[in-house]
Backbone as a ProteinNet text record, in pm:
[ID]
protein_1_A
[PRIMARY]
MEAKAIVRHIRLSPRKTRLVADTIRGLSVGKAEAQLHFINKAASKPILKLLKAALGAAREKKMAEEKLYVKTIMVDGGSSLKRSRPRAFGRGAPIRKRTSHITVIVSEKNK
[TERTIARY]
1210.2	1234.2	1124	1159.8	1066.2	1065.1	954.6	941.8	890	938	911.8	865.2	775.4	731.2	716.2	758.1	756.1	692.1	610	557.9	582	621.9	655.8	573.3	553.1	486.2	342.3	269.2	126.5	52	-37.6	-105.1	-221.3	-188.7	-282.3	-212.3	-285.2	-220.1	-182.7	-67.6	-24.2	-119.7	-180.7	-271.2	-391.2	-447.8	-562.9	-521.8	-402.8	-354.4	-323.2	-275.4	-244.5	-369.1	-485.7	-609.6	-634.9	-608.2	-627.3	-515.4	-393.6	-278.4	-290.6	-345.2	-357.6	-456.1	-552.6	-652.1	-596.9	-492.3	-441.5	-310.4	-253.2	-125.5	-142.3	-59.2	-61.6	-156	-237.6	-331.2	-260.5	-320.2	-268.5	-297.4	-224.5	-235.6	-375.7	-434.9	-570.1	-673.8	-664.6	-758.7	-737.4	-611.7	-581.8	-638.4	-627.4	-684.8	-836.4	-900.7	-1045.7	-1087.7	-1012.4	-1042	-1030.2	-926.1	-904.3	-1010.3	-1067.1	-1171.5	-1295.8	-1322.9	-1447.1	-1430.3	-1308.6	-1288.6	-1321.7	-1406	-1451.1	-1365.4	-1236.6	-1143.2	-1058.9	-1013.2	-932.6	-798.9	-745.7	-613.8	-616.3	-733.7	-737.7	-689.9	-714.1	-672.3	-520.8	-448.7	-302.3	-238.3	-295.9	-239.8	-264.9	-381.4	-409.6	-313.6	-289.4	-196.4	-55.1	-16.5	116	126.5	18.6	17.5	33.4	-29.6	-14.7	127	191.1	330.7	422.2	395.6	474.8	450.9	328.7	297	371.5	383	459.5	607.6	658.7	799.6	821	720	730.1	728.2	649.2	646.8	781.5	847.1	980	1082.1	1061.8	1153.5	1111.2	1007.7	958.6	909.1	836	779.3	640.3	601.2	469.5	361.6	269.3	168	68.9	39.2	-59.3	-5.6	126.1	185.7	215.7	192.7	231.2	135.9	193.2	114.8	182.5	108.5	161.5	241.3	371.2	457	466.9	493.1	509.9	443	374.1	325.5	348.3	425.1	460.9	412.5	361.2	320.4	396.9	485	565.3	523	545.5	513.8	616.2	568.7	657	664.1	707.1	714.7	573.8	557.7	427.6	429.6	319.7	302.8	253.5	323.7	288.4	209	88.3	-0.8	-49.2	-113.6	-169.3	-312	-387.8	-527.9	-550.3	-618.8	-643.1	-732.1	-694.9	-771.9	-805	-859.3	-904.5	-787.3	-813.9	-717.8	-596.3	-613.8	-505.3	-398.6	-424.8	-326.5	-344.2	-248.2	-256.4	-235.5	-312.3	-297.4	-234.6	-138.7	-73.6	-164.1	-150.3	-215.9	-105.8	-101.9	-4.1	-77.6	-47.9	-105.6	-4.9	-36.8	59.5	67.9	185.2	206.1	255	247.7	284.3	383.8	468.8	554	503.5	468.2	412.2	506.2	535.4	620.7	544.7	541.2	477	581.4	590.6	678.8	592.3	596.1	525.1	628.5	589.3	679.5	602.4	674.5	612	596.2	482.2	461.5	537.4	602.1	675.3	586	531.3	445.8	501.2
-1763	-1650.2	-1546	-1419.8	-1311.2	-1209.3	-1140	-1027.8	-909.2	-789.8	-672.7	-556.6	-475.1	-353.2	-244	-122.5	-10.1	109.9	182	310.1	411.1	531.4	633.1	758.8	832.6	962.9	955	854.1	844.6	938.2	1019.7	1120.8	1060.4	964.2	902.5	894.4	911.8	906.1	760.5	739.1	602.6	527.7	599	534.5	472.6	543.9	492.5	384.7	397.8	300.2	166.8	171.1	47.3	-36.6	26.3	-49.1	-143	-95.3	-177.9	-280.6	-239.5	-329.8	-448.1	-425.4	-533.4	-641.5	-605.3	-704.2	-804.3	-768.1	-860.1	-926.6	-891.2	-950.6	-1100.8	-1180.6	-1325.5	-1398.3	-1327.5	-1391.8	-1430.7	-1524.8	-1555.6	-1435.1	-1425.3	-1308.2	-1297.4	-1408.6	-1406.4	-1359.8	-1410.6	-1368.7	-1223.5	-1179.2	-1040.5	-945.1	-980.9	-898	-890.6	-1003.9	-1005.7	-921.1	-930.4	-853	-702.9	-663.8	-521.5	-463.6	-546.3	-497.2	-454	-517.5	-492.5	-408	-366.8	-277.4	-135.5	-69.5	64.9	169.4	172	268.7	325.2	448.5	513.3	443	381.7	318.3	186.9	131.6	0.9	6.3	116.7	125.1	131.7	218.3	216.9	85.8	23	-103.8	-214	-213.5	-311.3	-294.5	-170.6	-143.2	-188.9	-168.1	-209.9	-361.7	-428.7	-574.5	-632	-569.5	-614.6	-590.5	-483.5	-458	-564.8	-604.8	-711.4	-844	-867.4	-988.6	-990.5	-875	-865	-890.4	-843.3	-869.7	-1018.8	-1084.3	-1228.7	-1306.3	-1258.8	-1324.3	-1313	-1199.1	-1179.9	-1276.6	-1312.5	-1405.9	-1551.2	-1574	-1709	-1782.8	-1711.2	-1772.3	-1827.1	-1934.9	-1996.4	-1907.8	-1859.7	-1763.2	-1824	-1953.4	-2014.5	-2035.2	-2027.2	-2043.3	-1910.5	-1798.7	-1668.6	-1622.7	-1559.7	-1499.1	-1370	-1285.6	-1157.6	-1185.8	-1190.1	-1220.5	-1100.9	-984.5	-863.1	-747.6	-664.7	-537.1	-435.6	-332.2	-230.4	-94.9	-16.9	120.6	211.4	291.8	384.5	527	614.9	755.2	821.5	903.5	979.8	1123.7	1209.5	1350.9	1409.5	1516.7	1581.4	1715.7	1746.5	1879.8	1969	2076.8	2163.1	2282.4	2296.3	2405.4	2470.6	2585.7	2648.8	2693.2	2702.6	2739.6	2860.7	2962.1	3079	3043.3	3097.8	3074.6	3209.3	3204.8	3326.1	3415.7	3542.9	3644.9	3655	3627.2	3643.9	3536.9	3429.6	3321.5	3223.7	3134.9	3028.1	2893.7	2794.4	2659	2570.8	2487.2	2402.4	2288.5	2253.7	2137.3	2054.1	1925.8	1835.5	1740.4	1749.6	1657.9	1545.3	1432.7	1323.3	1239.4	1176.9	1086.1	952.3	850.8	714.7	654.6	567.5	481	338.7	268	133.1	34.3	-76.1	-182.4	-313.8	-386.8	-518.5	-620.9	-730.4	-842.3	-966	-1027.9	-1154.4	-1266.8	-1382.7	-1496.8	-1624.1	-1730.5	-1860.9	-1937.9	-2003.5	-2089.5	-2218.5	-2264.8	-2391.2	-2500.8	-2585.2	-2695.1	-2827.7
-339.9	-426.3	-402.5	-412.3	-384	-497.4	-509.1	-602.2	-522.3	-557.4	-476.2	-563.8	-508.6	-576.3	-471.5	-506.7	-413.5	-481.6	-409.9	-456.1	-344	-383	-283.2	-307.3	-201.1	-202.2	-253.9	-210.8	-242.7	-147.6	-199.4	-117.5	-38.7	45.9	138.9	273.6	380.6	510.8	542.8	605	635.1	727.2	818.8	914.3	843.9	747.1	673.5	573.5	519.1	422.1	489.9	613.7	687.1	712.4	723.7	743.6	626.2	505.4	386	374.7	404.7	391.9	487.6	606.2	703.7	659.3	575	532.4	431.8	356.7	253.7	292.5	403.9	445.2	467	399.9	415.8	321.4	246.4	153.6	24	-48.1	-180.9	-271.5	-380.6	-467.4	-527.1	-565.9	-622.5	-521.7	-399.1	-294.9	-256.3	-255.7	-221	-326	-454	-560.4	-547.5	-520.8	-504.5	-384.8	-276.7	-155.9	-184.5	-256	-284	-378.6	-465.6	-555.3	-478.6	-364.7	-292.9	-168.2	-133.8	-20.2	-64.3	11.1	-24.3	47.7	17.1	74	-38.8	-22.1	-126.3	-146.4	-41.1	-49.2	-125.9	-152.5	-217.4	-362.8	-432.9	-573.5	-589.9	-515.7	-530	-483.9	-381	-333.7	-436.1	-500.5	-605.4	-722.5	-762.1	-870.8	-834.7	-710.1	-664	-657.5	-616.4	-612.4	-753.1	-851.8	-989.9	-1041	-994.1	-1032.1	-972.3	-847.7	-784.9	-855.8	-901.8	-976.8	-1110.1	-1174.8	-1298.3	-1276	-1163.2	-1129.1	-1103.2	-1045.5	-1020.7	-1152.6	-1248.8	-1379.9	-1449.4	-1433.7	-1493	-1433.1	-1307.1	-1241	-1259.1	-1342.1	-1373.2	-1248.7	-1163	-1043.2	-1076.1	-1008.2	-1031	-969.9	-1053.8	-1008	-910.2	-924.4	-834.8	-693.1	-675.9	-542.5	-473.6	-541.8	-486.3	-377	-275.1	-168.1	-124.1	-55.8	-8.2	119.2	105.3	220.4	314	256.8	336.4	265.5	343	292.1	402.2	369.2	467.8	418.7	510.8	480.9	575.7	520.9	600	568.2	661.9	640.9	551	461.7	373.9	421.9	334.6	369.8	375.2	450.8	463.7	393.2	324.5	268.5	381.1	405.6	517.6	466.9	516.3	481.6	610.3	596.8	716.9	689.2	795.6	786.6	877.3	828.4	912.5	1031.9	1147.2	1269.5	1333.4	1452	1520.2	1559	1570.3	1614.5	1523.8	1394.5	1299.6	1306.2	1374.9	1385.6	1270.3	1258.4	1159.1	1226.2	1187	1241.1	1133.2	1171.1	1070.7	1023.7	896.7	838.2	774.1	807.5	747.5	654.1	526.1	428.1	410.1	468.2	479.1	351.4	332.9	220.2	273.5	188.5	228	129.8	183	102.3	125	18.5	31	-36.8	31.9	-20.7	-14.8	-125.9	-131	-174.5	-100.1	-136.1	-149	-266.2	-288.2	-297	-248.2	-244.5	-277	-305.2	-332.1	-202.2	-188.6	-72.3	-93	11.5	6	64.2	-23.1	23.4	-21.2
[MASK]
+++++++++++++++++++++++++++++++++++++++++++++++++++++++++++++++++++++++++++++++++++++++++++++++++++++++++++++++

């Protein structure tokens, strides 16, 4: 049985968010929470909040909390805010402020 939580349009670039997501993939939920508390990256707070939302969804499904682990965590690119920055000779250079869609799936270990 699995529980899932999704957050969309987080104003963090997917490339930087994947660095944090890769550190908790496959860990138990307790270890993943502890890991996220001590990672000094901006993406750790939204991912921690999302992990707690997935844990709440697992509680609703009456899953055993001590057996839960992070089965899947995906970070996909969302839409970009398009801005421009003035450059030399009256030109403008594009700036893309990227967003992320993050999906966390927690599951029970079969032992």
